[in-house]
Short mmCIF file of C-alpha atoms in Angstrom, two decimals:
data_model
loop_
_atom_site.label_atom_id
_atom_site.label_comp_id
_atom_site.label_asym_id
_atom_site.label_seq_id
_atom_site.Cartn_x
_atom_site.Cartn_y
_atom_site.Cartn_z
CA UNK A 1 0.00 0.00 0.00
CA UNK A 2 0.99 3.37 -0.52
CA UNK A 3 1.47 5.51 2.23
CA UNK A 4 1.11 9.27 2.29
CA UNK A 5 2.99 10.75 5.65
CA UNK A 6 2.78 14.35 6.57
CA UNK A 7 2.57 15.00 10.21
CA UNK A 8 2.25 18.70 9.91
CA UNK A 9 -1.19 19.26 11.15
CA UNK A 10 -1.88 23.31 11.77
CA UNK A 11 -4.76 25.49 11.19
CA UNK A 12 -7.26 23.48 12.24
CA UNK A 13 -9.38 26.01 13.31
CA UNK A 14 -9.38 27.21 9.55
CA UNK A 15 -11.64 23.89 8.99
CA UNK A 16 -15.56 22.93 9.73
CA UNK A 17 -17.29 19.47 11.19
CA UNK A 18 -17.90 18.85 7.64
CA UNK A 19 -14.61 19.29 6.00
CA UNK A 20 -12.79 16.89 8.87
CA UNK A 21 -15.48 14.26 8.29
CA UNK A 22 -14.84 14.53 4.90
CA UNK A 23 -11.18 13.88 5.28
CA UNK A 24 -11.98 11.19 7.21
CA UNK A 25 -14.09 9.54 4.84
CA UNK A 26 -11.86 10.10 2.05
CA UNK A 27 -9.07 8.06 3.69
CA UNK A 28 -12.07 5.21 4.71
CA UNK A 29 -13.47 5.17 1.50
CA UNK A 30 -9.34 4.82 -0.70
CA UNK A 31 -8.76 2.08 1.84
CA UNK A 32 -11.90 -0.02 1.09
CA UNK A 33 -11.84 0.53 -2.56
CA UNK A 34 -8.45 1.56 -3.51
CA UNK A 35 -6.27 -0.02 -1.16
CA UNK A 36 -4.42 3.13 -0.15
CA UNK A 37 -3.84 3.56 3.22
CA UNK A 38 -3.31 7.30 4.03
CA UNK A 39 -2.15 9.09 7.17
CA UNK A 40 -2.20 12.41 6.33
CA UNK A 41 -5.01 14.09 3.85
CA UNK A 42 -4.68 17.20 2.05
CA UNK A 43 -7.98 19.76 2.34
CA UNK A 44 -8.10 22.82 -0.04
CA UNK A 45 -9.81 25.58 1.78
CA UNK A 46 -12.08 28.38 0.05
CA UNK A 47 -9.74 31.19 0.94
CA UNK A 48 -6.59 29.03 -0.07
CA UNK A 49 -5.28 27.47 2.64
CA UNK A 50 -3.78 24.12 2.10
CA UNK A 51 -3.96 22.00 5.36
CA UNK A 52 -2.47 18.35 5.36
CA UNK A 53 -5.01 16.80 8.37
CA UNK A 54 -2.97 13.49 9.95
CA UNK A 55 -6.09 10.63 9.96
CA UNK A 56 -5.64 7.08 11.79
CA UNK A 57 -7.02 3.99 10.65
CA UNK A 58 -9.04 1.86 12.81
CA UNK A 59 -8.94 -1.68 12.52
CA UNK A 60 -12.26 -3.44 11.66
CA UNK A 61 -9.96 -7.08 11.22
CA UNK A 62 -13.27 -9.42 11.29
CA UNK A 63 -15.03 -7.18 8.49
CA UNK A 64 -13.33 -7.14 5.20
CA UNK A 65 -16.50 -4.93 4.00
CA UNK A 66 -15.37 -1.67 5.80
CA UNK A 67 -12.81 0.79 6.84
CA UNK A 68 -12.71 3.24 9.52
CA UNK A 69 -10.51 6.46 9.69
CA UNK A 70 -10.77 9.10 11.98
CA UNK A 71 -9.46 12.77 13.00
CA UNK A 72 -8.24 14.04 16.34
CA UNK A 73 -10.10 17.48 16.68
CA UNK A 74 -8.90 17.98 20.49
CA UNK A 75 -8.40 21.32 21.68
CA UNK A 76 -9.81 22.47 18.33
CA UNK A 77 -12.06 25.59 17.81
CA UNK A 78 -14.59 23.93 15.25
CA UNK A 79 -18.27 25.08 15.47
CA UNK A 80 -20.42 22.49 16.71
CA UNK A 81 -17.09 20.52 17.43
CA UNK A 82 -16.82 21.89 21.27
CA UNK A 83 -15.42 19.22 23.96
CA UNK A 84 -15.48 17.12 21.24
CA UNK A 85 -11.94 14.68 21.02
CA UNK A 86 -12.77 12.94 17.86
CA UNK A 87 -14.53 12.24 14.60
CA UNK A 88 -14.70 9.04 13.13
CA UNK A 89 -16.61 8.17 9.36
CA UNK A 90 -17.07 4.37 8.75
CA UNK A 91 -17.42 3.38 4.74
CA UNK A 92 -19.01 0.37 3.76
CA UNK A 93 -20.37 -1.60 1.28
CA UNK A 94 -24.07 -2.02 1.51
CA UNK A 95 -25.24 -5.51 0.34
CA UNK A 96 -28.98 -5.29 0.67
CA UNK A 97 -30.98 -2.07 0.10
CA UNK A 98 -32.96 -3.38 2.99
CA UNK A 99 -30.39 -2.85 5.46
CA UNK A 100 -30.35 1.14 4.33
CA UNK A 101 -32.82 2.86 6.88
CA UNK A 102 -35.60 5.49 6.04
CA UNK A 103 -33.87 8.20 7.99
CA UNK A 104 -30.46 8.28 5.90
CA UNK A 105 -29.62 11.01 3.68
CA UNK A 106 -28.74 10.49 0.13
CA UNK A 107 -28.37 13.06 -3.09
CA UNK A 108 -29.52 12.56 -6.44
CA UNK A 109 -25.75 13.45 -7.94
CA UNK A 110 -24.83 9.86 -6.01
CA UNK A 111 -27.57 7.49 -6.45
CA UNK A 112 -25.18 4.52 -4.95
CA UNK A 113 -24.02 6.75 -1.68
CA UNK A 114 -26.05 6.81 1.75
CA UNK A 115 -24.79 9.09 4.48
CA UNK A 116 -26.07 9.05 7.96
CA UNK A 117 -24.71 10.25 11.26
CA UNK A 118 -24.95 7.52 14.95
CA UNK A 119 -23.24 8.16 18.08
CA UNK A 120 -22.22 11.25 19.36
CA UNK A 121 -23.56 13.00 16.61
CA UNK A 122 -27.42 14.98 17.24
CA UNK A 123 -30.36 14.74 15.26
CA UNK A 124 -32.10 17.57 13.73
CA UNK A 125 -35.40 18.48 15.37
CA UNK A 126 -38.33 19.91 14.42
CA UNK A 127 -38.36 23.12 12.02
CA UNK A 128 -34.95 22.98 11.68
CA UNK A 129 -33.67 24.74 7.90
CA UNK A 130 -30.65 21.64 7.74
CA UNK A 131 -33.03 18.99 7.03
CA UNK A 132 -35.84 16.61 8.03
CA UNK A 133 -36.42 16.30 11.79
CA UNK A 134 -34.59 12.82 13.35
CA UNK A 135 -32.30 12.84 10.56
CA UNK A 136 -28.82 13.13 11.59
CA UNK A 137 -27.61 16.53 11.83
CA UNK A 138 -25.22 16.66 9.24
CA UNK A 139 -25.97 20.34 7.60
CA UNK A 140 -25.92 19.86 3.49
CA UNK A 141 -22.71 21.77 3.07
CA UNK A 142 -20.80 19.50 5.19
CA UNK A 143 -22.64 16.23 3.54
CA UNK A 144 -21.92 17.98 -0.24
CA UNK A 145 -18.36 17.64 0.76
CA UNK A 146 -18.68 14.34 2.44
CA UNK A 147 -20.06 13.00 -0.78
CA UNK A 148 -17.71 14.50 -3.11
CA UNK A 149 -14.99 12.80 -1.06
CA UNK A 150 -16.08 9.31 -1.48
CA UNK A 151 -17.63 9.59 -4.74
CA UNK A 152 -13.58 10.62 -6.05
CA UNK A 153 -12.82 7.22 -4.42
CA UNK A 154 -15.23 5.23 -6.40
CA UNK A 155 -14.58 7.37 -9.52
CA UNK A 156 -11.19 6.28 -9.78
CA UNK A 157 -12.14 2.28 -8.65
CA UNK A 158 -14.78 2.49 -11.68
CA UNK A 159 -17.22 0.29 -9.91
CA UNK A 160 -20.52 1.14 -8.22
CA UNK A 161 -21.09 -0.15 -5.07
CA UNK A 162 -23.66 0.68 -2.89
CA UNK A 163 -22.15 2.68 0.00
CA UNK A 164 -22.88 3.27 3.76
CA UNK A 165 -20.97 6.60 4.77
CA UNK A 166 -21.53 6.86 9.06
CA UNK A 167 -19.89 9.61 10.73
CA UNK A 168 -20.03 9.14 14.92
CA UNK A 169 -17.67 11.31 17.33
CA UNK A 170 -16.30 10.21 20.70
CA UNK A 171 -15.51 12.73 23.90
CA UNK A 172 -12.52 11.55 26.24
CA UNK A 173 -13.61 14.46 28.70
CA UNK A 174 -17.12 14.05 28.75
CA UNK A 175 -18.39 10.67 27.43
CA UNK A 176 -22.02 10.80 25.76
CA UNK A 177 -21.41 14.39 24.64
CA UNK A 178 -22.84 15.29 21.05
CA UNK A 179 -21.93 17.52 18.39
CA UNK A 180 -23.22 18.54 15.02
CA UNK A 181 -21.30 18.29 11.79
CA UNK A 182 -21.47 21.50 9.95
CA UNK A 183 -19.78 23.44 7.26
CA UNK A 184 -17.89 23.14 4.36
CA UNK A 185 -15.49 25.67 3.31
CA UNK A 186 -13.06 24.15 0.60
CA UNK A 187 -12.90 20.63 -0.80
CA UNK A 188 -10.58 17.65 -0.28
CA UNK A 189 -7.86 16.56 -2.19
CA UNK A 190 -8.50 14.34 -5.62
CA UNK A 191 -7.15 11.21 -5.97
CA UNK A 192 -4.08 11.01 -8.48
CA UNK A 193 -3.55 8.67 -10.80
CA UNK A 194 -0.13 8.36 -9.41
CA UNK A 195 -1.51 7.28 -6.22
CA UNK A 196 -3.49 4.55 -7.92
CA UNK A 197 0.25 3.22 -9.61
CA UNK A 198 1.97 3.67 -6.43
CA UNK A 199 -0.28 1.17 -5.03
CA UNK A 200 0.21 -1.20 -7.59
CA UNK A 201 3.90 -0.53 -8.17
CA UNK A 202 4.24 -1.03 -4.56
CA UNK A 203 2.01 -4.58 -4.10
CA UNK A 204 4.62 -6.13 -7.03
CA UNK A 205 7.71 -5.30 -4.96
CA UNK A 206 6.44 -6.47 -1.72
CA UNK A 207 5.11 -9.78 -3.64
CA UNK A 208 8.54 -9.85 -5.39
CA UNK A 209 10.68 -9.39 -1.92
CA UNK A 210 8.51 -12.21 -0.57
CA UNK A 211 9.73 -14.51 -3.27
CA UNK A 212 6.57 -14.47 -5.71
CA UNK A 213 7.74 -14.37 -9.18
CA UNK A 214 4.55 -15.97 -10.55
CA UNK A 215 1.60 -13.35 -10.57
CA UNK A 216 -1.93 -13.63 -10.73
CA UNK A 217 -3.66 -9.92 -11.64
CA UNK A 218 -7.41 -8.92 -11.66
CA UNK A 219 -8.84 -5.76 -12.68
CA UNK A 220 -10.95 -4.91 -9.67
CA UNK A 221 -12.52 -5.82 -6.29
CA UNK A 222 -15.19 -7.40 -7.92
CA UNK A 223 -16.26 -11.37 -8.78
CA UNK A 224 -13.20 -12.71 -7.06
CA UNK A 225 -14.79 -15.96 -6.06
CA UNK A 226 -16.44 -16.34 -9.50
CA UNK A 227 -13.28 -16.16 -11.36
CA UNK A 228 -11.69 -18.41 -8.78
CA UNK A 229 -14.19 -20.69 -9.37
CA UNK A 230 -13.63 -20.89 -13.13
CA UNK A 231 -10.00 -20.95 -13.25
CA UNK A 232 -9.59 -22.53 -9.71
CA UNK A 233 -6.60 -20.68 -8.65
CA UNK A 234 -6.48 -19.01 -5.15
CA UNK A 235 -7.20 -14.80 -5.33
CA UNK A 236 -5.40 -14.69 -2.13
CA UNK A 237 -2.34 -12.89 -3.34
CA UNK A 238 -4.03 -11.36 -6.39
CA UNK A 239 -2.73 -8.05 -7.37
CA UNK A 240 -5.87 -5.61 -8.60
CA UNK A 241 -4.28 -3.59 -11.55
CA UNK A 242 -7.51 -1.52 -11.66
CA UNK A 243 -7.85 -0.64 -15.04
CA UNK A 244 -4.00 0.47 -15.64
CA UNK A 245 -3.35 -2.90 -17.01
CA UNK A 246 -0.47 -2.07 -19.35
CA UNK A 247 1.63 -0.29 -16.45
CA UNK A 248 1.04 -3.24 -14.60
CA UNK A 249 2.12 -5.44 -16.84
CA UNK A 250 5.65 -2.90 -17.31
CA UNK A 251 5.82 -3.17 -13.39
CA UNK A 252 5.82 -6.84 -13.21
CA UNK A 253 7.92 -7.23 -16.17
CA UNK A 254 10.57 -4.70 -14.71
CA UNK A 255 11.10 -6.26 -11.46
CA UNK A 256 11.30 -9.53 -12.56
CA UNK A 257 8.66 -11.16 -12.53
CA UNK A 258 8.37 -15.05 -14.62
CA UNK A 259 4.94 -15.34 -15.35
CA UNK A 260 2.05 -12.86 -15.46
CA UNK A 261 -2.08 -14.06 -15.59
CA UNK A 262 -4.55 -11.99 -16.06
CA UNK A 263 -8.20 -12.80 -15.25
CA UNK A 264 -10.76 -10.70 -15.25
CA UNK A 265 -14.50 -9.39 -16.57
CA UNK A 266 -14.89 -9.48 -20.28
CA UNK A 267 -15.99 -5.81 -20.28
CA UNK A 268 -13.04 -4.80 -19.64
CA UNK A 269 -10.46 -7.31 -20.85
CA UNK A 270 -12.08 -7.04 -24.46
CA UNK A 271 -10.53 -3.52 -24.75
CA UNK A 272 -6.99 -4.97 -24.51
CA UNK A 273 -7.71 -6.32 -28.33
CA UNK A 274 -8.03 -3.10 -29.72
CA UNK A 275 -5.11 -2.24 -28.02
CA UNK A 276 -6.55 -0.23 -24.94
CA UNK A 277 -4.03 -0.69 -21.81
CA UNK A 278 -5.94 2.00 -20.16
CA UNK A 279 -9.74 0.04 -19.49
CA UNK A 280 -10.77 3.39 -17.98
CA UNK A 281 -14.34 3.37 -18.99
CA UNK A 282 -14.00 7.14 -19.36
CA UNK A 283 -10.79 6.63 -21.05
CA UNK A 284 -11.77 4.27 -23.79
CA UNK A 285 -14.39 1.76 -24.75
CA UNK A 286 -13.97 -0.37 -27.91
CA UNK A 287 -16.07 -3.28 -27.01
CA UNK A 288 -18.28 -3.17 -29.80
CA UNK A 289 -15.61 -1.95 -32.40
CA UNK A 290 -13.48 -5.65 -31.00
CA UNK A 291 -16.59 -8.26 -31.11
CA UNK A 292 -17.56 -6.43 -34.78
CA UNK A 293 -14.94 -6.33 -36.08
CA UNK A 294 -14.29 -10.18 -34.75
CA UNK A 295 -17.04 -11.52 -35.59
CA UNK A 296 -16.57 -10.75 -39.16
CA UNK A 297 -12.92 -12.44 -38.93
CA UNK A 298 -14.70 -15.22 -37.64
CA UNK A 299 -16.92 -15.72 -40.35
CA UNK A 300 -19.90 -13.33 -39.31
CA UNK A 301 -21.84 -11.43 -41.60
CA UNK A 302 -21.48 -7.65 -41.89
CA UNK A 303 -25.02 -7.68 -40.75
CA UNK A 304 -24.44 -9.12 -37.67
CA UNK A 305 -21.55 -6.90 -37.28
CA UNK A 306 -23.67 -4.18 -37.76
CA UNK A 307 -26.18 -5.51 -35.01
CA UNK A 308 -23.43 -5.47 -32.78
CA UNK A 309 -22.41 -1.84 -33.14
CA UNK A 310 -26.51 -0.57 -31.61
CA UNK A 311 -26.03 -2.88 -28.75
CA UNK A 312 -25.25 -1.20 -25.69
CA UNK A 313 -23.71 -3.75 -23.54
CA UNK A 314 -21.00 -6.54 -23.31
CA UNK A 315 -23.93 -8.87 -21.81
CA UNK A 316 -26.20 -8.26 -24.44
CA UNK A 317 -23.32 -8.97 -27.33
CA UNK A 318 -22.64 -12.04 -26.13
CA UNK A 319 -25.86 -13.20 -25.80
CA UNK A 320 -26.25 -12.01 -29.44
CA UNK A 321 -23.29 -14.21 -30.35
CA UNK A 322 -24.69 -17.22 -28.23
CA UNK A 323 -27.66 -16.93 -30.46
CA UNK A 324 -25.81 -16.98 -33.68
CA UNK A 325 -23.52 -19.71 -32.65
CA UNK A 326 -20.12 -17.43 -33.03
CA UNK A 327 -19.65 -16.51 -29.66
CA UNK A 328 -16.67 -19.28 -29.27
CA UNK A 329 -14.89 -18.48 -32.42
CA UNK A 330 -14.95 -15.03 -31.98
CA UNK A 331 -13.51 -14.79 -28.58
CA UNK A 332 -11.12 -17.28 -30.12
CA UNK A 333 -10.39 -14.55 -32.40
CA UNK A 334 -10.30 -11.90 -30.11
CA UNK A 335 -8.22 -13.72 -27.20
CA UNK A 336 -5.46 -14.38 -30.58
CA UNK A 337 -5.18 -10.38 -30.76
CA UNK A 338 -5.18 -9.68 -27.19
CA UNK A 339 -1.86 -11.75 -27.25
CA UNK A 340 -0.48 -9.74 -30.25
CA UNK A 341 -1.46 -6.65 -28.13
CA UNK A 342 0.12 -7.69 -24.64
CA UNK A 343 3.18 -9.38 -26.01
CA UNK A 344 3.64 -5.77 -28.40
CA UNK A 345 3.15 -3.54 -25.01
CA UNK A 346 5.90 -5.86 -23.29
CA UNK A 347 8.37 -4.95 -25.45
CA UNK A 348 10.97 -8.06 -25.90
CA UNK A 349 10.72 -8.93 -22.11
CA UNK A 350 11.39 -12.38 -20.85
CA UNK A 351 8.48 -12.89 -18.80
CA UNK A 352 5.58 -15.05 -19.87
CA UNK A 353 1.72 -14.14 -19.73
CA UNK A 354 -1.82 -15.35 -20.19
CA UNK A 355 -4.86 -13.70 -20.45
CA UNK A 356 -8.13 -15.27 -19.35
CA UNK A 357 -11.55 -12.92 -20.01
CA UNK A 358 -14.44 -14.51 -17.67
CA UNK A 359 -18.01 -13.94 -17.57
CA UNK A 360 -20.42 -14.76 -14.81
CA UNK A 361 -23.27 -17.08 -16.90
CA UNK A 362 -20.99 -18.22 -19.41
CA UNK A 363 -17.89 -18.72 -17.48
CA UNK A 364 -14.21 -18.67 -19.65
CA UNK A 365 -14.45 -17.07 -22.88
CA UNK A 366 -10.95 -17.68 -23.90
CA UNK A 367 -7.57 -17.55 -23.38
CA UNK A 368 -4.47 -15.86 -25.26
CA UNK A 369 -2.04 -18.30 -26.93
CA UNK A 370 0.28 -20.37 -24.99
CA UNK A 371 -0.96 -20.09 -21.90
CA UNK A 372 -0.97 -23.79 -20.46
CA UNK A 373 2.75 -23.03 -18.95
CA UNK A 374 1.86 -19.13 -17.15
CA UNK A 375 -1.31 -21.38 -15.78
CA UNK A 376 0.50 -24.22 -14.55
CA UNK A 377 3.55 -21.75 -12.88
CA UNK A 378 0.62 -19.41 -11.26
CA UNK A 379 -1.42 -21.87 -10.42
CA UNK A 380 1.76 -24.02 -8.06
CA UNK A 381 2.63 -20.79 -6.72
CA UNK A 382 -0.68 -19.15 -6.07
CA UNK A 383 -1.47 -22.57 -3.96
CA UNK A 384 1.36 -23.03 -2.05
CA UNK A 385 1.13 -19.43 -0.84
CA UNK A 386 -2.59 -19.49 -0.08
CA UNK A 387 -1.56 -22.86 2.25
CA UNK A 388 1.04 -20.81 3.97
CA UNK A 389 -1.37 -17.99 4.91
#
């Protein structure tokens, strides 16, 4: 994991509720998504002030679902903050709708977020301007900024989940004390794309300095046990490449690294045959351009290329080719110029890959030329170490 250290923590008293519970959701919300682990945050302020606010992670070891971060505010100034000694934001992922309660604040802008407030924090009453009475009083500058915060997170993890954002506070002097989390006044710090590498970067060399030389990669947090279950290889020590899967492949290949799989949706891994490293869904799409153009290769008809070009998603193309009885040979087709692709982007270097693109009803759609070897080398390694942990 990347760590970001600055222990220079002044001008607090130039921040609200709202910005340090944003802060502290930001770090939660990189942790659970991005696998970042922050201890310092930078907040921008409206009046230009740059303040690097330390946060410290708290451990939630028997739920993998979560992260926890929170801000020391004692001694602080803050309005609505007073006696207070800290502020803590939980971000989770929400599995069942059901489990989201009526009172729970949520804005249009981010449909997937929920944001609610629990102990030590009041709730609004009656007539109050901030919101509906019971809710938790969280004013709507401080829960723009809240949002903002951990909808950068799941920007740059290009997924949405459903997510439970709970703010609470705790008093050392004067336990049971509330507060209210107000304010705004400046934004917190976007996540860089170098952060997102560093991460990566840094997962290789710790797998490398542990002996690993055989890697197993996956684009995101998603359908781990469904692509274990196809390729039956342990996701224990997977590395998630995100969608930067050509500097992932560079990384691996520059520290040393033997073999290299990569498993993953077909949404994305589809892009790699057009020759899209980047599977950024704002960066690039392609998926209709590859199974076209593939399907023709593979003894389509233009018009069923041309079918393929108004469908919208990967789901309903393969269905499509399912139908017309070319969905094999053209991923056969496609898988072919992935390999051309991935064996271009490394360049001459010795180590070995495989790419396998899965999909959740129809299970392995292919796999890039001789692969049987990178499988076999993963596959020893990948086991051994998931018996060791």
């Amino acid at each position: 994991m990347i760590h970001k250290v600055d222990n220079v923590f002044s001008n607090i008293s130039s921040l609200t509720g709202g910005a340090i519970a944003a802060v502290a959701a930001k770090a939660a919300a990189s942790s659970l998504l991005l696998r970042i682990s922050y201890e310092s945050i930078e907040f921008h302020t409206d009046d230009g002030k740059i303040i690097n606010v330390p946060v410290r992670f708290v451990p939630h070891p028997e739920n993998h679902a979560m992260r926890e971060y929170c801000v020391l505010t004692s001694g602080s100034n803050i309005n609505g903050l007073s006696g207070i000694s800290e502020i803590h934001v939980i971000v989770e992922r929400v599995r069942r709708l059901a489990d989201i309660s009526d009172s729970i604040f949520i804005k249009p802008e981010y449909i997937n977020l929920y944001l609610d407030g629990t102990d030590g924090i009041d709730r609004i009453p009656a007539g109050d301007p901030n919101g509906k009475a019971g809710f938790a009083y969280i004013d709507k500058d401080a829960r723009n900024i809240i949002f903002e915060a951990v909808a950068d997170a799941i920007h740059f993890a290009d997924i949405m989940p459903l997510i439970k954002i709970t703010v609470t506070s705790v008093s050392y002097d004067r336990p049971g004390m509330t507060c209210r989390i107000l304010g705004g006044n400046g934004s917190v710090a976007r996540t860089s794309q170098d952060d997102i590498l560093a991460e990566i970067a840094g997962t290789i060399q710790e797998q490398y300095e542990q002996g690993i030389r055989n890697v197993i990669a996956v684009p995101g947090n998603a359908g781990h046990k469904y692509i274990q279950d196809f390729v039956h290889i342990s996701m224990a020590y997977s590395i998630r490449c995100r969608n930067y899967i050509g500097d992932t492949l560079d990384m691996a290949a520059m520290v040393g690294m033997e073999n290299f799989l990569l498993v993953g949706s077909a949404s994305k891994l589809l892009r790699l045959a057009a020759g899209i490293m980047d599977t950024h869904t704002w960066n690039a799409d392609g998926r209709r351009e590859v199974l076209s153009l593939h399907t023709v290769l593979a003894g389509g008809t233009i018009s069923q290329a041309r079918i393929l070009q108004d469908i919208a998603t990967t789901d309903q193309m393969l269905a499509k080719l399912t139908e017309w009885g070319l969905r094999e040979a053209v991923l056969q087709s496609v898988c072919m110029k992935i390999g051309d692709y991935v064996q271009n982007r490394l360049g001459g270097k010795t180590m070995k890959f495989g790419v396998i693109p899965v999909h959740p009803d129809y299970g392995i759609l292919g796999q890039t030329p001789e692969i049987s070897d990178v499988i076999a080398s993963v596959s020893r390694e990948q086991f051994a170490l998931s018996i060791k942990k």
